[in-house]
C-alpha positions as protocol buffer text, in pm:
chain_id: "A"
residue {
  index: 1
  type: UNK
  ca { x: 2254 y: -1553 z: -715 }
}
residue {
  index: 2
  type: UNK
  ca { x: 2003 y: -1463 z: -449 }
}
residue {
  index: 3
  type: UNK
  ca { x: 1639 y: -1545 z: -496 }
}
residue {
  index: 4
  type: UNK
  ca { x: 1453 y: -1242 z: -636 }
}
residue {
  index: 5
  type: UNK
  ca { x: 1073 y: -1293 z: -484 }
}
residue {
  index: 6
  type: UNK
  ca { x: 852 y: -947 z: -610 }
}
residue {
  index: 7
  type: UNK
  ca { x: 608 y: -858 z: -355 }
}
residue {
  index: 8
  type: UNK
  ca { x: 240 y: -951 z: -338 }
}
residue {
  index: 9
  type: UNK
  ca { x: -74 y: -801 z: -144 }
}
residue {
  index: 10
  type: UNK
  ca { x: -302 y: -1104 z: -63 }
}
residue {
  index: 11
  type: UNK
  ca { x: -641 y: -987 z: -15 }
}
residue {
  index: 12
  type: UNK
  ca { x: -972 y: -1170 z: -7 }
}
residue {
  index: 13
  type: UNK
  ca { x: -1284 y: -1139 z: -203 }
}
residue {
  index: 14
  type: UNK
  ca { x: -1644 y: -1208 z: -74 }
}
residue {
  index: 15
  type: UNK
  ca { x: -1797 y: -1448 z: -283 }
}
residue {
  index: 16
  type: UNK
  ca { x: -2172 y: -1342 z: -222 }
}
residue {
  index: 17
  type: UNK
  ca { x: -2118 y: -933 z: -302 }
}
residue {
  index: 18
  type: UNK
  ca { x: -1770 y: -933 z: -425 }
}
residue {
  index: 19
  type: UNK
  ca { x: -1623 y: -671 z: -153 }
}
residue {
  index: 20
  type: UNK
  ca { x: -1253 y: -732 z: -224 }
}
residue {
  index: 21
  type: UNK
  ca { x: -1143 y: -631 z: 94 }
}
residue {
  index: 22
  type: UNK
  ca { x: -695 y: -584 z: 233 }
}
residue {
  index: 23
  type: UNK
  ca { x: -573 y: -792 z: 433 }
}
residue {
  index: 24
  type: UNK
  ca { x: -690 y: -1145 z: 410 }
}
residue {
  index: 25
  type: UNK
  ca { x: -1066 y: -1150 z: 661 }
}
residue {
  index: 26
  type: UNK
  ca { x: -1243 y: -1451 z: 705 }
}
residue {
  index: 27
  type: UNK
  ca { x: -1585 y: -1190 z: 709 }
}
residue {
  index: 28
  type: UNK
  ca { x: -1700 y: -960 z: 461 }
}
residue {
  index: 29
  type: UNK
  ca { x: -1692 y: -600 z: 593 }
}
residue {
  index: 30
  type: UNK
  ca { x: -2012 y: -547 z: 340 }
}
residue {
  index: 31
  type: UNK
  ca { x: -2268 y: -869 z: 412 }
}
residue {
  index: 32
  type: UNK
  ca { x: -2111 y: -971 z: 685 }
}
residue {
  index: 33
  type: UNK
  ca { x: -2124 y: -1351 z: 524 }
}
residue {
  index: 34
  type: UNK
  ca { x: -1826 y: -1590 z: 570 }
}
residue {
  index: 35
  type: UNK
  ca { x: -1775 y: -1675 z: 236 }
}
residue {
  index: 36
  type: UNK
  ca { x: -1453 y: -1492 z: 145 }
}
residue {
  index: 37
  type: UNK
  ca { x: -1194 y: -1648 z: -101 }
}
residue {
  index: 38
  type: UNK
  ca { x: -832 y: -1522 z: -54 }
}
residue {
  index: 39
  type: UNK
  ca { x: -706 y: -1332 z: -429 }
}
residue {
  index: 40
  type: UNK
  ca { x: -395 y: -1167 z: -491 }
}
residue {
  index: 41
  type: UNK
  ca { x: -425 y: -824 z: -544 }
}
residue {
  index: 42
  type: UNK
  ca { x: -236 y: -592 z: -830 }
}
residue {
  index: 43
  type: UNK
  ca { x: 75 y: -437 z: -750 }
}
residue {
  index: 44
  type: UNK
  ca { x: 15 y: -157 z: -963 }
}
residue {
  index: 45
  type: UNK
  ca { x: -181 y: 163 z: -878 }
}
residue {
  index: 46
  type: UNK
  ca { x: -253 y: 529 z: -818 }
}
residue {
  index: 47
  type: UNK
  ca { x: -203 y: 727 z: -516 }
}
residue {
  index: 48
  type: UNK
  ca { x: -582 y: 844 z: -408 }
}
residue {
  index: 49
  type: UNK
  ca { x: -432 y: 1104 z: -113 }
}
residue {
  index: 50
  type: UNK
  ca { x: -99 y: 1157 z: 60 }
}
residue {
  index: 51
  type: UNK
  ca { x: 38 y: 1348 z: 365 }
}
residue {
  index: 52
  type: UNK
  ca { x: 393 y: 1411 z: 453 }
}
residue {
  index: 53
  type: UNK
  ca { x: 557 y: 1309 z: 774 }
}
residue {
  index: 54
  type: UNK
  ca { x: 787 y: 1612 z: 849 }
}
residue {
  index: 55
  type: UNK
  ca { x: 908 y: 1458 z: 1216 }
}
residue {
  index: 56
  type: UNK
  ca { x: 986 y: 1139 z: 1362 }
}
residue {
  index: 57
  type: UNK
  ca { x: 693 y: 911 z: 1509 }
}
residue {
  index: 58
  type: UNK
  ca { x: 748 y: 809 z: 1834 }
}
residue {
  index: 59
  type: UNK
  ca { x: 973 y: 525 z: 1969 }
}
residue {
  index: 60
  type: UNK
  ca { x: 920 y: 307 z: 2032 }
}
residue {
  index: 61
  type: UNK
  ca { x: 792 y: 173 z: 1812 }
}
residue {
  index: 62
  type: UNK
  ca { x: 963 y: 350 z: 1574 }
}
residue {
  index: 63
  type: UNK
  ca { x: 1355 y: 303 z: 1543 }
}
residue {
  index: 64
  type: UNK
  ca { x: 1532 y: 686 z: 1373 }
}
residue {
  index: 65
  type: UNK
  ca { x: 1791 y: 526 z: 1077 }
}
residue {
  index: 66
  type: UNK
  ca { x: 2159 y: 549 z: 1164 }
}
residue {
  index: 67
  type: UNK
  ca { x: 2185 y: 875 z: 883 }
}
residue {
  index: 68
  type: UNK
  ca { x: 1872 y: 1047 z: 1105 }
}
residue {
  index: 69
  type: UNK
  ca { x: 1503 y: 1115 z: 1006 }
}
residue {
  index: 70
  type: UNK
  ca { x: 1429 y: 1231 z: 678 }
}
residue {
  index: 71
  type: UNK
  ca { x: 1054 y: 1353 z: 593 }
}
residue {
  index: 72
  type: UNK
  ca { x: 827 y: 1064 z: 412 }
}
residue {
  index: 73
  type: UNK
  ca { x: 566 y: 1041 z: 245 }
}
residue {
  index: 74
  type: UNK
  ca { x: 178 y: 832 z: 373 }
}
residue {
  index: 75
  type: UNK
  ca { x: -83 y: 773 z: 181 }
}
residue {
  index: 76
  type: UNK
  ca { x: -371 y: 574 z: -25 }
}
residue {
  index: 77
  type: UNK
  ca { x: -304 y: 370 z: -287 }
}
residue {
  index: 78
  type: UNK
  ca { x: -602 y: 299 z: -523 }
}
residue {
  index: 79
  type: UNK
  ca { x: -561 y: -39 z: -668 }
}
residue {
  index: 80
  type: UNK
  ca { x: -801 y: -166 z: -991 }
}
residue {
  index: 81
  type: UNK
  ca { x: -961 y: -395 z: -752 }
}
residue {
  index: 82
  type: UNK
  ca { x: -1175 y: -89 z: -641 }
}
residue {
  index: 83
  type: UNK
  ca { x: -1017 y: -76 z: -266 }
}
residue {
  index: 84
  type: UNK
  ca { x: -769 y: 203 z: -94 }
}
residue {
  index: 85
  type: UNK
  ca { x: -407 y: 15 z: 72 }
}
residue {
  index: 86
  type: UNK
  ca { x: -270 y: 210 z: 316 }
}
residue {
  index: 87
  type: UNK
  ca { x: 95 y: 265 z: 255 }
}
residue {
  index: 88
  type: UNK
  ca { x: 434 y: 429 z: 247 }
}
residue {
  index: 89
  type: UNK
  ca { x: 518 y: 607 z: -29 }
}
residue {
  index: 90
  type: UNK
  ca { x: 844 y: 633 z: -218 }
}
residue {
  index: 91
  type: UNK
  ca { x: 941 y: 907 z: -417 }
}
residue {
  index: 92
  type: UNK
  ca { x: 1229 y: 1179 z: -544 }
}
residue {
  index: 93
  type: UNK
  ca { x: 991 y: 1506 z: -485 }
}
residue {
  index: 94
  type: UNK
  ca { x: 658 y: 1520 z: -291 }
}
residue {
  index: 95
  type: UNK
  ca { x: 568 y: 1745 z: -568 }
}
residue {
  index: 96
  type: UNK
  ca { x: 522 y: 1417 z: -790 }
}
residue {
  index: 97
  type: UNK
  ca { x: 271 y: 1230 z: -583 }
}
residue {
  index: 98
  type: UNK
  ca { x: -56 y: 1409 z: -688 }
}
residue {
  index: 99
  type: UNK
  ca { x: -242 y: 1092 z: -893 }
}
residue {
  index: 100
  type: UNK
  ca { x: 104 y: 935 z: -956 }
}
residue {
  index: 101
  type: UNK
  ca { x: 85 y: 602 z: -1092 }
}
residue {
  index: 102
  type: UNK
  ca { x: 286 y: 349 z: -864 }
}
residue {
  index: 103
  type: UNK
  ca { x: 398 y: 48 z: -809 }
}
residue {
  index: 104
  type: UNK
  ca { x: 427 y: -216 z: -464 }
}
residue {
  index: 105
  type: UNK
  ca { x: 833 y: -294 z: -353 }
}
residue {
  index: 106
  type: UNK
  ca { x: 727 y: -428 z: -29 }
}
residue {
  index: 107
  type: UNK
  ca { x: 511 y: -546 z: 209 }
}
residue {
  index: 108
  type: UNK
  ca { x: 702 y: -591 z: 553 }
}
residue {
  index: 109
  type: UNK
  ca { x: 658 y: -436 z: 805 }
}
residue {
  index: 110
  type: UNK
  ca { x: 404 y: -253 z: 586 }
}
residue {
  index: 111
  type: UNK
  ca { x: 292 y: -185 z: 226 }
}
residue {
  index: 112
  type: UNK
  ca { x: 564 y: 45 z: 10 }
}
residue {
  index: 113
  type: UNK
  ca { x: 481 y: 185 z: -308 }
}
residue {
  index: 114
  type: UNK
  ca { x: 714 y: 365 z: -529 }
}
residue {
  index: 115
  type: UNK
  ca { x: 648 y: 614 z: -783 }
}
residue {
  index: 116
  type: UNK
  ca { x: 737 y: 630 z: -1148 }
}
residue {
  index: 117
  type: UNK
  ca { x: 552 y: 323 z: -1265 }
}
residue {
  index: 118
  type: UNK
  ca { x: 346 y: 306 z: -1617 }
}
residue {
  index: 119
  type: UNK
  ca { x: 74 y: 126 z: -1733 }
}
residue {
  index: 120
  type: UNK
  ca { x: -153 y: 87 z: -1388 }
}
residue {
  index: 121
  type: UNK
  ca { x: -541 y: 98 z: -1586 }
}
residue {
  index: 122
  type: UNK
  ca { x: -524 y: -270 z: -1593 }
}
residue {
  index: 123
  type: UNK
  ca { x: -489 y: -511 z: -1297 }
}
residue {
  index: 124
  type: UNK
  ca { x: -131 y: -595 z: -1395 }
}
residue {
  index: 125
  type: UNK
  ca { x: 49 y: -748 z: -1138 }
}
């Protein structure tokens, strides 16, 4: 059986004002102080705003799948830590990704978040 490894956002945390901040920095964005402890961050959250990509980004760097481009979905994820992650998002219907609770599959080459997730007012990971 293959080894089944779940996904994990490793963020830091300043520990003079407690900016959680993603990814990992050596400096607070907030004091500016080099006192920042790496945390792992939930993997559960709610998508703060979204846009749809209707047509393909430019290659390189991007590479169109052998079936063609389909339209995808961007956005902010709000995570209990307090901070916004940048990332894709998965989904059945656009419709569906107002507030939608979601949840992290992935994080190469960048954050992925699918929707359809329960349970995200804690910091569940």
């Amino acid at each position: 059986m293959g080894d089944k490894r779940t996904a994990v956002l490793d963020g830091s945390k300043c520990t003079v004002c407690g900016t959680v901040a993603f990814p990992v920095n050596e400096m607070c964005s907030r004091c500016a102080s080099r006192t920042t402890t790496a945390v792992e961050l939930s993997t559960h959250g709610v998508v703060w705003a979204y846009t749809i990509q209707r047509f393909p980004p430019k290659s390189p760097p991007y590479i169109p799948p052998v079936e063609g481009f389909s339209p995808f979905a961007v956005g902010y994820v709000e995570l209990p830590e307090g901070i916004k992650i940048q990332a894709i998002l998965d989904c059945d219907d656009f419709a569906e990704l107002d507030r939608a609770p979601v949840s992290l599959v992935s994080i190469s080459p960048v954050p992925r978040f699918a929707v359809g997730t329960t349970g995200v007012s804690g910091a569940g990971r």
